[in-house]
Each structure stands twice: as structure tokens, then as C-alpha cells.
GROMACS .gro file of C-alpha atoms in nm:
model
  390
    1MET     CA    1   0.002  -0.003  -0.002
    2LEU     CA    2   0.129   0.343  -0.101
    3THR     CA    3   0.069   0.620   0.150
    4GLN     CA    4   0.165   0.985   0.121
    5ILE     CA    5   0.165   1.228   0.416
    6ILE     CA    6   0.155   1.587   0.280
    7ASN     CA    7   0.137   1.948   0.387
    8GLY     CA    8   0.324   1.901   0.713
    9ARG     CA    9   0.641   2.046   0.853
   10ILE     CA   10   0.887   1.755   0.838
   11LEU     CA   11   1.193   1.701   1.053
   12THR     CA   12   1.465   1.546   0.837
   13PRO     CA   13   1.835   1.477   0.919
   14GLN     CA   14   1.915   1.791   0.729
   15GLY     CA   15   1.663   2.006   0.917
   16TRP     CA   16   1.304   2.118   0.858
   17LEU     CA   17   1.103   2.090   0.541
   18LYS     CA   18   0.802   2.319   0.522
   19ASP     CA   19   0.486   2.176   0.365
   20GLY     CA   20   0.663   1.874   0.220
   21SER     CA   21   0.559   1.511   0.204
   22VAL     CA   22   0.668   1.164   0.311
   23LEU     CA   23   0.595   0.873   0.080
   24ILE     CA   24   0.582   0.528   0.242
   25CYS     CA   25   0.528   0.176   0.108
   26ASP     CA   26   0.570  -0.175   0.249
   27GLY     CA   27   0.688  -0.045   0.581
   28LYS     CA   28   0.970   0.175   0.443
   29ILE     CA   29   1.013   0.540   0.361
   30LEU     CA   30   1.034   0.572  -0.021
   31GLU     CA   31   1.100   0.945  -0.025
   32VAL     CA   32   1.103   1.262   0.182
   33THR     CA   33   1.053   1.566  -0.035
   34ASN     CA   34   0.967   1.932  -0.021
   35SER     CA   35   0.689   1.877  -0.277
   36ASP     CA   36   0.333   1.859  -0.148
   37LEU     CA   37   0.193   1.735  -0.478
   38ALA     CA   38  -0.015   1.417  -0.435
   39VAL     CA   39   0.119   1.104  -0.594
   40ILE     CA   40  -0.125   0.919  -0.819
   41GLY     CA   41  -0.240   0.593  -0.657
   42ALA     CA   42  -0.133   0.689  -0.306
   43THR     CA   43  -0.359   0.722  -0.002
   44VAL     CA   44  -0.308   1.086   0.092
   45ILE     CA   45  -0.296   1.197   0.457
   46ASP     CA   46  -0.320   1.576   0.501
   47ALA     CA   47  -0.107   1.697   0.789
   48ARG     CA   48  -0.170   2.063   0.726
   49GLY     CA   49  -0.051   2.274   1.016
   50MET     CA   50   0.109   1.980   1.193
   51THR     CA   51   0.456   1.850   1.252
   52ILE     CA   52   0.588   1.513   1.111
   53VAL     CA   53   0.876   1.363   1.313
   54PRO     CA   54   1.048   1.021   1.335
   55GLY     CA   55   0.906   0.760   1.566
   56PHE     CA   56   1.060   0.770   1.915
   57VAL     CA   57   1.302   0.507   2.035
   58SER     CA   58   1.229   0.410   2.399
   59MET     CA   59   1.529   0.238   2.550
   60HIS     CA   60   1.438   0.250   2.915
   61ALA     CA   61   1.081   0.161   3.013
   62HIS     CA   62   0.979  -0.102   3.271
   63GLY     CA   63   0.620  -0.121   3.175
   64GLY     CA   64   0.291   0.043   3.089
   65GLY     CA   65  -0.076  -0.009   3.041
   66GLY     CA   66  -0.095  -0.191   3.382
   67HIS     CA   67   0.177  -0.443   3.318
   68ASP     CA   68   0.550  -0.469   3.401
   69TYR     CA   69   0.798  -0.634   3.163
   70THR     CA   70   0.945  -0.825   3.459
   71GLU     CA   71   0.623  -1.029   3.464
   72ALA     CA   72   0.795  -1.203   3.167
   73THR     CA   73   0.476  -1.297   2.989
   74GLU     CA   74   0.360  -1.231   2.636
   75GLU     CA   75   0.058  -1.050   2.775
   76ALA     CA   76   0.274  -0.814   2.975
   77PHE     CA   77   0.515  -0.746   2.690
   78ARG     CA   78   0.238  -0.686   2.435
   79THR     CA   79   0.024  -0.468   2.665
   80ALA     CA   80   0.307  -0.244   2.786
   81THR     CA   81   0.457  -0.204   2.435
   82ASN     CA   82   0.121  -0.118   2.277
   83ALA     CA   83   0.061   0.140   2.553
   84HIS     CA   84   0.382   0.316   2.460
   85LEU     CA   85   0.338   0.265   2.092
   86LYS     CA   86   0.019   0.479   2.101
   87HIS     CA   87   0.236   0.763   2.237
   88GLY     CA   88   0.490   0.746   1.957
   89ALA     CA   89   0.743   0.490   2.083
   90THR     CA   90   0.774   0.295   1.757
   91GLY     CA   91   1.090   0.122   1.874
   92ILE     CA   92   1.116  -0.011   2.229
   93PHE     CA   93   1.364  -0.200   2.440
   94PRO     CA   94   1.162  -0.354   2.729
   95THR     CA   95   1.342  -0.302   3.055
   96LEU     CA   96   1.364  -0.562   3.335
   97SER     CA   97   1.404  -0.446   3.698
   98SER     CA   98   1.629  -0.644   3.925
   99THR     CA   99   1.491  -0.993   3.941
  100SER     CA  100   1.603  -1.355   3.948
  101PHE     CA  101   1.796  -1.508   3.659
  102GLU     CA  102   1.514  -1.760   3.618
  103ARG     CA  103   1.283  -1.467   3.545
  104ILE     CA  104   1.539  -1.308   3.311
  105TYR     CA  105   1.555  -1.627   3.106
  106GLN     CA  106   1.179  -1.632   3.085
  107ALA     CA  107   1.183  -1.271   2.964
  108VAL     CA  108   1.448  -1.353   2.709
  109ASP     CA  109   1.231  -1.630   2.568
  110VAL     CA  110   0.931  -1.397   2.536
  111CYS     CA  111   1.142  -1.117   2.391
  112GLU     CA  112   1.305  -1.346   2.129
  113HIS     CA  113   0.963  -1.478   2.024
  114LEU     CA  114   0.810  -1.137   1.980
  115MET     CA  115   1.111  -0.993   1.800
  116LYS     CA  116   1.060  -1.264   1.529
  117GLU     CA  117   0.713  -1.131   1.453
  118LYS     CA  118   0.688  -0.927   1.135
  119ASP     CA  119   0.721  -0.550   1.193
  120SER     CA  120   0.763  -0.592   1.574
  121PRO     CA  121   0.834  -0.266   1.756
  122ILE     CA  122   1.036  -0.462   2.013
  123LEU     CA  123   1.399  -0.429   1.921
  124GLY     CA  124   1.574  -0.598   2.209
  125LEU     CA  125   1.593  -0.638   2.584
  126HIS     CA  126   1.734  -0.405   2.847
  127ILE     CA  127   1.828  -0.532   3.191
  128GLU     CA  128   1.876  -0.303   3.499
  129GLY     CA  129   2.044  -0.492   3.778
  130PRO     CA  130   2.053  -0.719   3.972
  131TYR     CA  131   2.413  -0.614   4.007
  132LEU     CA  132   2.339  -0.295   4.199
  133ASN     CA  133   2.491  -0.114   4.496
  134PRO     CA  134   2.235  -0.178   4.772
  135LYS     CA  135   2.299   0.165   4.921
  136MET     CA  136   2.170   0.326   4.603
  137ALA     CA  137   1.903   0.078   4.491
  138GLY     CA  138   1.626   0.141   4.740
  139THR     CA  139   1.407  -0.126   4.900
  140GLN     CA  140   1.209  -0.233   4.594
  141TYR     CA  141   1.478  -0.481   4.489
  142ASP     CA  142   1.525  -0.652   4.827
  143GLY     CA  143   1.630  -1.014   4.789
  144PHE     CA  144   1.767  -0.983   4.433
  145LEU     CA  145   2.075  -0.758   4.460
  146LYS     CA  146   2.413  -0.928   4.425
  147THR     CA  147   2.766  -0.872   4.281
  148PRO     CA  148   2.834  -0.969   3.917
  149ASP     CA  149   2.882  -1.337   3.872
  150GLU     CA  150   3.028  -1.458   3.543
  151ASN     CA  151   2.871  -1.800   3.596
  152GLU     CA  152   2.537  -1.628   3.565
  153TYR     CA  153   2.575  -1.365   3.295
  154ILE     CA  154   2.812  -1.542   3.054
  155PRO     CA  155   2.590  -1.847   2.993
  156LEU     CA  156   2.287  -1.610   2.950
  157LEU     CA  157   2.463  -1.389   2.696
  158GLU     CA  158   2.607  -1.686   2.512
  159ARG     CA  159   2.258  -1.821   2.467
  160THR     CA  160   2.088  -1.510   2.336
  161SER     CA  161   2.155  -1.204   2.127
  162CYS     CA  162   1.835  -1.020   2.221
  163ILE     CA  163   1.988  -0.841   2.516
  164ARG     CA  164   2.106  -0.504   2.381
  165ARG     CA  165   2.172  -0.313   2.703
  166TRP     CA  166   2.260  -0.394   3.064
  167ASP     CA  167   2.299  -0.145   3.354
  168ILE     CA  168   2.487  -0.217   3.679
  169SER     CA  169   2.678  -0.037   3.954
  170PRO     CA  170   3.038  -0.001   3.832
  171GLU     CA  171   3.192   0.000   4.184
  172LEU     CA  172   3.088  -0.358   4.262
  173PRO     CA  173   3.351  -0.632   4.266
  174GLY     CA  174   3.362  -0.793   3.921
  175ALA     CA  175   3.187  -0.502   3.752
  176HIS     CA  176   3.481  -0.426   3.527
  177ASP     CA  177   3.509  -0.781   3.404
  178PHE     CA  178   3.133  -0.769   3.335
  179ALA     CA  179   3.171  -0.453   3.127
  180LYS     CA  180   3.460  -0.590   2.925
  181TYR     CA  181   3.258  -0.895   2.844
  182THR     CA  182   2.938  -0.707   2.756
  183ARG     CA  183   3.136  -0.467   2.537
  184SER     CA  184   3.289  -0.762   2.352
  185LYS     CA  185   2.925  -0.863   2.275
  186GLY     CA  186   2.829  -0.520   2.152
  187ILE     CA  187   2.595  -0.463   2.441
  188MET     CA  188   2.543  -0.108   2.562
  189THR     CA  189   2.662  -0.105   2.923
  190ALA     CA  190   2.553   0.174   3.158
  191VAL     CA  191   2.632   0.292   3.513
  192THR     CA  192   2.331   0.302   3.740
  193HIS     CA  193   2.234   0.318   4.111
  194THR     CA  194   2.588   0.410   4.193
  195GLU     CA  195   2.795   0.629   4.421
  196ALA     CA  196   3.105   0.614   4.206
  197GLU     CA  197   3.333   0.918   4.203
  198TYR     CA  198   3.568   1.054   3.935
  199ASP     CA  199   3.838   0.791   3.936
  200GLU     CA  200   3.589   0.513   3.944
  201ILE     CA  201   3.387   0.657   3.658
  202LYS     CA  202   3.703   0.711   3.449
  203ALA     CA  203   3.805   0.350   3.505
  204ALA     CA  204   3.454   0.225   3.434
  205PHE     CA  205   3.443   0.418   3.107
  206ALA     CA  206   3.781   0.272   3.002
  207VAL     CA  207   3.654  -0.087   3.038
  208GLY     CA  208   3.323  -0.039   2.861
  209PHE     CA  209   3.067   0.153   3.063
  210SER     CA  210   2.965   0.403   2.797
  211HIS     CA  211   2.638   0.550   2.932
  212ALA     CA  212   2.480   0.687   3.249
  213ALA     CA  213   2.129   0.556   3.319
  214HIS     CA  214   1.867   0.804   3.443
  215PHE     CA  215   2.132   1.072   3.493
  216TYR     CA  216   2.120   1.254   3.828
  217ASN     CA  217   1.871   0.997   3.966
  218ALA     CA  218   2.006   0.733   4.196
  219MET     CA  219   2.358   0.881   4.198
  220PRO     CA  220   2.517   1.155   4.414
  221GLY     CA  221   2.635   1.497   4.303
  222PHE     CA  222   2.884   1.724   4.469
  223HIS     CA  223   2.900   1.638   4.845
  224LYS     CA  224   3.099   1.659   5.167
  225ARG     CA  225   3.251   1.398   5.392
  226ARG     CA  226   3.353   1.559   5.715
  227GLU     CA  227   3.537   1.880   5.626
  228TYR     CA  228   3.627   1.790   5.268
  229LYS     CA  229   3.430   1.818   4.947
  230TYR     CA  230   3.414   1.560   4.672
  231GLU     CA  231   3.279   1.540   4.317
  232GLY     CA  232   2.991   1.307   4.275
  233THR     CA  233   2.889   1.072   3.999
  234VAL     CA  234   2.709   1.355   3.823
  235GLU     CA  235   3.020   1.577   3.794
  236SER     CA  236   3.233   1.278   3.700
  237VAL     CA  237   3.005   1.185   3.409
  238TYR     CA  238   3.011   1.544   3.288
  239LEU     CA  239   3.389   1.538   3.295
  240THR     CA  240   3.418   1.207   3.105
  241ASP     CA  241   3.421   1.296   2.742
  242GLY     CA  242   3.242   1.036   2.535
  243MET     CA  243   3.019   0.908   2.813
  244THR     CA  244   2.658   0.950   2.705
  245VAL     CA  245   2.359   1.011   2.932
  246GLU     CA  246   1.983   0.979   2.946
  247VAL     CA  247   1.735   1.186   3.145
  248ILE     CA  248   1.383   1.119   3.270
  249ALA     CA  249   1.241   1.436   3.124
  250ASP     CA  250   0.898   1.424   3.280
  251GLY     CA  251   0.957   1.751   3.463
  252ILE     CA  252   0.933   1.572   3.801
  253HIS     CA  253   1.240   1.353   3.822
  254LEU     CA  254   1.447   1.653   3.713
  255PRO     CA  255   1.354   2.019   3.709
  256ALA     CA  256   1.362   2.217   3.386
  257THR     CA  257   1.685   2.389   3.493
  258ILE     CA  258   1.873   2.060   3.520
  259LEU     CA  259   1.733   1.945   3.192
  260LYS     CA  260   1.873   2.267   3.038
  261LEU     CA  261   2.209   2.202   3.195
  262VAL     CA  262   2.238   1.849   3.061
  263TYR     CA  263   2.136   1.968   2.715
  264LYS     CA  264   2.391   2.248   2.731
  265LEU     CA  265   2.684   2.036   2.863
  266LYS     CA  266   2.632   1.696   2.708
  267GLY     CA  267   2.450   1.807   2.390
  268VAL     CA  268   2.197   1.649   2.158
  269GLU     CA  269   2.434   1.385   2.026
  270ASN     CA  270   2.514   1.253   2.378
  271THR     CA  271   2.176   1.281   2.551
  272CYS     CA  272   1.872   1.062   2.526
  273LEU     CA  273   1.523   1.109   2.667
  274VAL     CA  274   1.382   0.810   2.851
  275THR     CA  275   1.066   0.744   3.043
  276ASP     CA  276   1.184   0.491   3.304
  277ALA     CA  277   0.808   0.418   3.306
  278LEU     CA  278   0.644   0.175   3.540
  279ALA     CA  279   0.337  -0.038   3.484
  280TYR     CA  280   0.112   0.257   3.559
  281ALA     CA  281   0.219   0.468   3.265
  282ALA     CA  282  -0.051   0.506   2.997
  283TYR     CA  283  -0.280   0.312   3.228
  284GLU     CA  284  -0.650   0.370   3.263
  285GLY     CA  285  -0.714   0.117   3.544
  286ASN     CA  286  -0.736   0.148   3.915
  287GLU     CA  287  -0.471   0.268   4.159
  288PRO     CA  288  -0.167   0.045   4.216
  289ILE     CA  289  -0.234  -0.280   4.398
  290ASP     CA  290   0.131  -0.306   4.494
  291PRO     CA  291   0.151  -0.166   4.857
  292ARG     CA  292   0.510  -0.056   4.803
  293TYR     CA  293   0.398   0.226   4.561
  294ILE     CA  294   0.169   0.523   4.563
  295ILE     CA  295   0.069   0.753   4.275
  296GLU     CA  296   0.109   1.113   4.374
  297ASP     CA  297   0.189   1.444   4.193
  298GLY     CA  298   0.191   1.268   3.858
  299VAL     CA  299   0.467   1.023   3.952
  300CYS     CA  300   0.509   0.683   4.119
  301LYS     CA  301   0.669   0.705   4.463
  302MET     CA  302   0.767   0.463   4.728
  303ALA     CA  303   0.477   0.440   4.974
  304ASP     CA  304   0.691   0.577   5.260
  305HIS     CA  305   0.779   0.880   5.048
  306SER     CA  306   1.150   0.786   5.074
  307ALA     CA  307   1.215   0.818   4.702
  308LEU     CA  308   1.065   0.829   4.356
  309ALA     CA  309   1.006   0.478   4.226
  310GLY     CA  310   0.965   0.552   3.852
  311SER     CA  311   0.778   0.761   3.610
  312LEU     CA  312   0.435   0.756   3.454
  313ALA     CA  313   0.559   0.933   3.142
  314THR     CA  314   0.538   0.833   2.778
  315MET     CA  315   0.783   0.949   2.508
  316ASP     CA  316   0.558   1.230   2.384
  317VAL     CA  317   0.544   1.373   2.738
  318LEU     CA  318   0.922   1.396   2.741
  319VAL     CA  319   0.935   1.592   2.418
  320ARG     CA  320   0.664   1.833   2.536
  321THR     CA  321   0.846   1.882   2.865
  322MET     CA  322   1.173   1.962   2.697
  323VAL     CA  323   1.011   2.218   2.468
  324LYS     CA  324   0.758   2.381   2.696
  325LYS     CA  325   0.936   2.373   3.030
  326ALA     CA  326   1.305   2.361   2.944
  327ASN     CA  327   1.274   2.575   2.630
  328ILE     CA  328   1.466   2.331   2.413
  329PRO     CA  329   1.407   2.361   2.035
  330LEU     CA  330   1.163   2.105   1.916
  331GLU     CA  331   1.404   1.957   1.665
  332ASP     CA  332   1.656   1.889   1.939
  333ALA     CA  333   1.399   1.741   2.172
  334VAL     CA  334   1.285   1.510   1.901
  335ARG     CA  335   1.637   1.407   1.809
  336MET     CA  336   1.710   1.314   2.171
  337ALA     CA  337   1.397   1.092   2.169
  338SER     CA  338   1.466   0.932   1.831
  339GLU     CA  339   1.798   0.974   1.652
  340THR     CA  340   2.032   0.969   1.948
  341PRO     CA  341   1.897   0.661   2.123
  342ALA     CA  342   1.875   0.477   1.788
  343ARG     CA  343   2.240   0.553   1.721
  344LEU     CA  344   2.367   0.471   2.069
  345ILE     CA  345   2.190   0.139   2.098
  346GLY     CA  346   2.274   0.035   1.742
  347VAL     CA  347   1.951   0.056   1.539
  348SER     CA  348   2.012   0.379   1.349
  349ASP     CA  349   2.046   0.188   1.023
  350ARG     CA  350   1.667   0.166   1.020
  351LYS     CA  351   1.530   0.376   1.305
  352GLY     CA  352   1.548   0.727   1.444
  353ALA     CA  353   1.514   0.948   1.136
  354LEU     CA  354   1.288   1.031   0.848
  355ALA     CA  355   1.504   0.937   0.549
  356LYS     CA  356   1.479   0.731   0.239
  357GLY     CA  357   1.518   0.358   0.308
  358LYS     CA  358   1.448   0.383   0.682
  359ASP     CA  359   1.152   0.206   0.851
  360ALA     CA  360   0.833   0.402   0.811
  361ASP     CA  361   0.801   0.493   1.181
  362ILE     CA  362   0.633   0.828   1.191
  363VAL     CA  363   0.471   1.049   1.449
  364ILE     CA  364   0.245   1.347   1.369
  365LEU     CA  365   0.216   1.610   1.639
  366ASP     CA  366  -0.032   1.893   1.658
  367LYS     CA  367   0.047   2.254   1.756
  368GLU     CA  368   0.042   2.163   2.124
  369LEU     CA  369   0.277   1.868   2.055
  370ASN     CA  370   0.012   1.611   2.129
  371VAL     CA  371   0.023   1.288   1.925
  372ARG     CA  372  -0.231   1.291   1.645
  373CYS     CA  373  -0.124   0.990   1.447
  374VAL     CA  374   0.146   0.715   1.467
  375TRP     CA  375   0.272   0.487   1.191
  376SER     CA  376   0.480   0.185   1.293
  377MET     CA  377   0.652   0.015   0.996
  378GLY     CA  378   0.408   0.197   0.763
  379LYS     CA  379   0.090   0.090   0.948
  380ILE     CA  380  -0.125   0.318   1.156
  381VAL     CA  381  -0.112   0.225   1.525
  382PRO     CA  382  -0.467   0.136   1.635
  383GLY     CA  383  -0.617   0.415   1.844
  384THR     CA  384  -0.397   0.683   1.692
  385ASP     CA  385  -0.594   0.765   1.380
  386ASN     CA  386  -0.708   1.098   1.515
  387LEU     CA  387  -0.569   1.280   1.217
  388LEU     CA  388  -0.798   1.088   0.985
  389HIS     CA  389  -1.104   1.220   1.166
  390LYS     CA  390  -0.998   1.578   1.231
   0.00000   0.00000   0.00000
């Protein structure tokens, strides 16, 4: 089926096209052009007054629609993925929280199965933990935290290629050997839930830790011990050239001023927007049944108010927050939600940009930056055909 989206402002790798068109067929982009002339035989979608951007790449989301990926069932994977897909995440890396290796193997089996489906938006698996510093991991992972064990992770990674990212605390014994091994496998390896300072971050970067998960969250900044002052993980990551970052840009986990600072110091090419969403993102059901959590102030918190537990955001929320609260140009906000994560996690050959030959993953935003229509691999995502009925 030949489809042409016309009359919209289009974000291309070269910049904006005004009132151009995107021609798609068989799940691929055939052409992006500044012409708004309708092609004979194509189904024409008029995006007059709207903005056409690449589909977002979500590389850190624990769940959505009432399900958590750590449930490790097809129902959970499909429900959570579809919930985020409706908000523009046309490529997603389901994230597992710290859990047992038995559960990780179950999730791997589900992920591998779903990735084989034609036009699947699931691009690989992301694991956070269980190799986390217990001082920085909170109470939600009690019973699962441990130090890296090559007798666990090597057999797993020799069995599957679906794991594309793994986050751990770099200061743990065995963490450097872990990073060397994951780097040899082409797996994005990130520091997370850490209290590492400059020398530790430098050493971690040298062995393969290339990224900082939910930057600023679950890591210290500048601090004192007795009468002396020390740089924290935050300053250490800033000072490590080449280390990339991600931010939970929901406007709650980080204030707009910090989002501006990350953008200014790390830049578009080194910064990704992530949701870190829990099961209650894009969820229309009842309040959480898990007594550990409460929903308050638009975010999920630990019930004792000791910490934020995760976000309720979707990818479109992140883009709106960066533009409307942090005053970041729309093109840069979109790139941090699409182009940059696609490149960093290794899918930029087909995702993350509107260009000839790429997958036809397309999001149309209205003037308020709300999602009006989503195409995943050239097919309209059910429930996002608002543009067709405007």
C-alpha cells in the first residue's frame, strides 16, 4: 500500500522541510521531499498545520498499560509495548528491573519470540540490575541484589543475542570484568544506582561503561565527607568525554533547569530522553495494587515517600516537557527521543530518522505537541488515527 503524508512540517536529518511530504510503502520510507503534490495511486494523509517527526526510540521503560515487563509474559510485553506505541514509541527495548535469573531467562524467551514477529516494535531487551549497589538501589529490589557473577551472565549472553543493554553499579567487585565482556558482545553497558566518584567513573568508562542511566537519579552529586568536598557521579560523568547520558524528562524527576544544563553540557548527540516508566504509565485502570507504591503528583513514589520509584511518562510527554518547560528547540528534543537513542543502541540503520530507506516509523504532532497519528512500519497504530477524523 502506497501512502503519502503531505502538507506538514517535516523534521529530516538535514533540518526542517516546510509543507513537504513523506511517501511510504511496504513499511519503508520511499522518499522525503519538499513537494506537497499528491502522488497518483497513493492514499493521501493531509497533515496541514502539523509536524511530522520520526518515531521515538524508547530504550528504558519498565512497563505500561498496567503491566510490567518483569512479569515475563507475552501479555505483559504486548500490553506495555502497545501502551507506549500509542504515544509514539515505535521502537522499544523492554526493561527488566532487578529480578532472578530464572525470570530473566523467561523474559528472554518472550522477547526473542516477539522480535521474530513481522514488523515488531520490540527491538531488544534491556536489563537493569540485579548487580546494583544496595546503598543506592532502594528497598524495591530486596532479595535480588548481588555482585556480578560470570557464571550467571556469561551463559545467558552466550545463549541469546536479544539483550542489547545492561545497567549495573560500576563500583561492585567484578563489574569491570562484566563490562569488558558485555562490550565484547556489542551490548550497551551503563552505570546506574551508583555512588562512584571521578576515578571510578574514568576507570569504568575505560573498560566499557559508555552510558549513564537516568542521569542525576540514583547517583550523588557534589557532596561533603567531614570537612572535605568531593565530586559526585554527576560531575564525574560530565567530565568524562564520550560518556553519554539519558534523562527522565517528565519535569518531575528532574527540574527544567537541570534538563537545560544536561542539554547544554552533554549536547543532543550525547543525550537521550527516557521514560523509566512503570506499569502505571498510559494506564487507565485502578490505583496500584502493589502496597510498596503510591501515585502522587503525577509520578510513582515509594509508599513511605523515601524516593521516587519511577515515572508515569510516555515518550511524547518527554518531548513536550523539553520544549515547553526547558525551552529546548523542538528539533533537538525530538532528536534526543529518536535519532540519538537509535544510534547509541545500534539501530540507526533503520530507526530514528525520516530518510529514504528507513523504517516508516512516523509520528504526527499537533501545535500543542500532542500525538495525532502514529505509523509503525508503515501501518497506523490502532487508536492513533485521530488525524484521519480531524
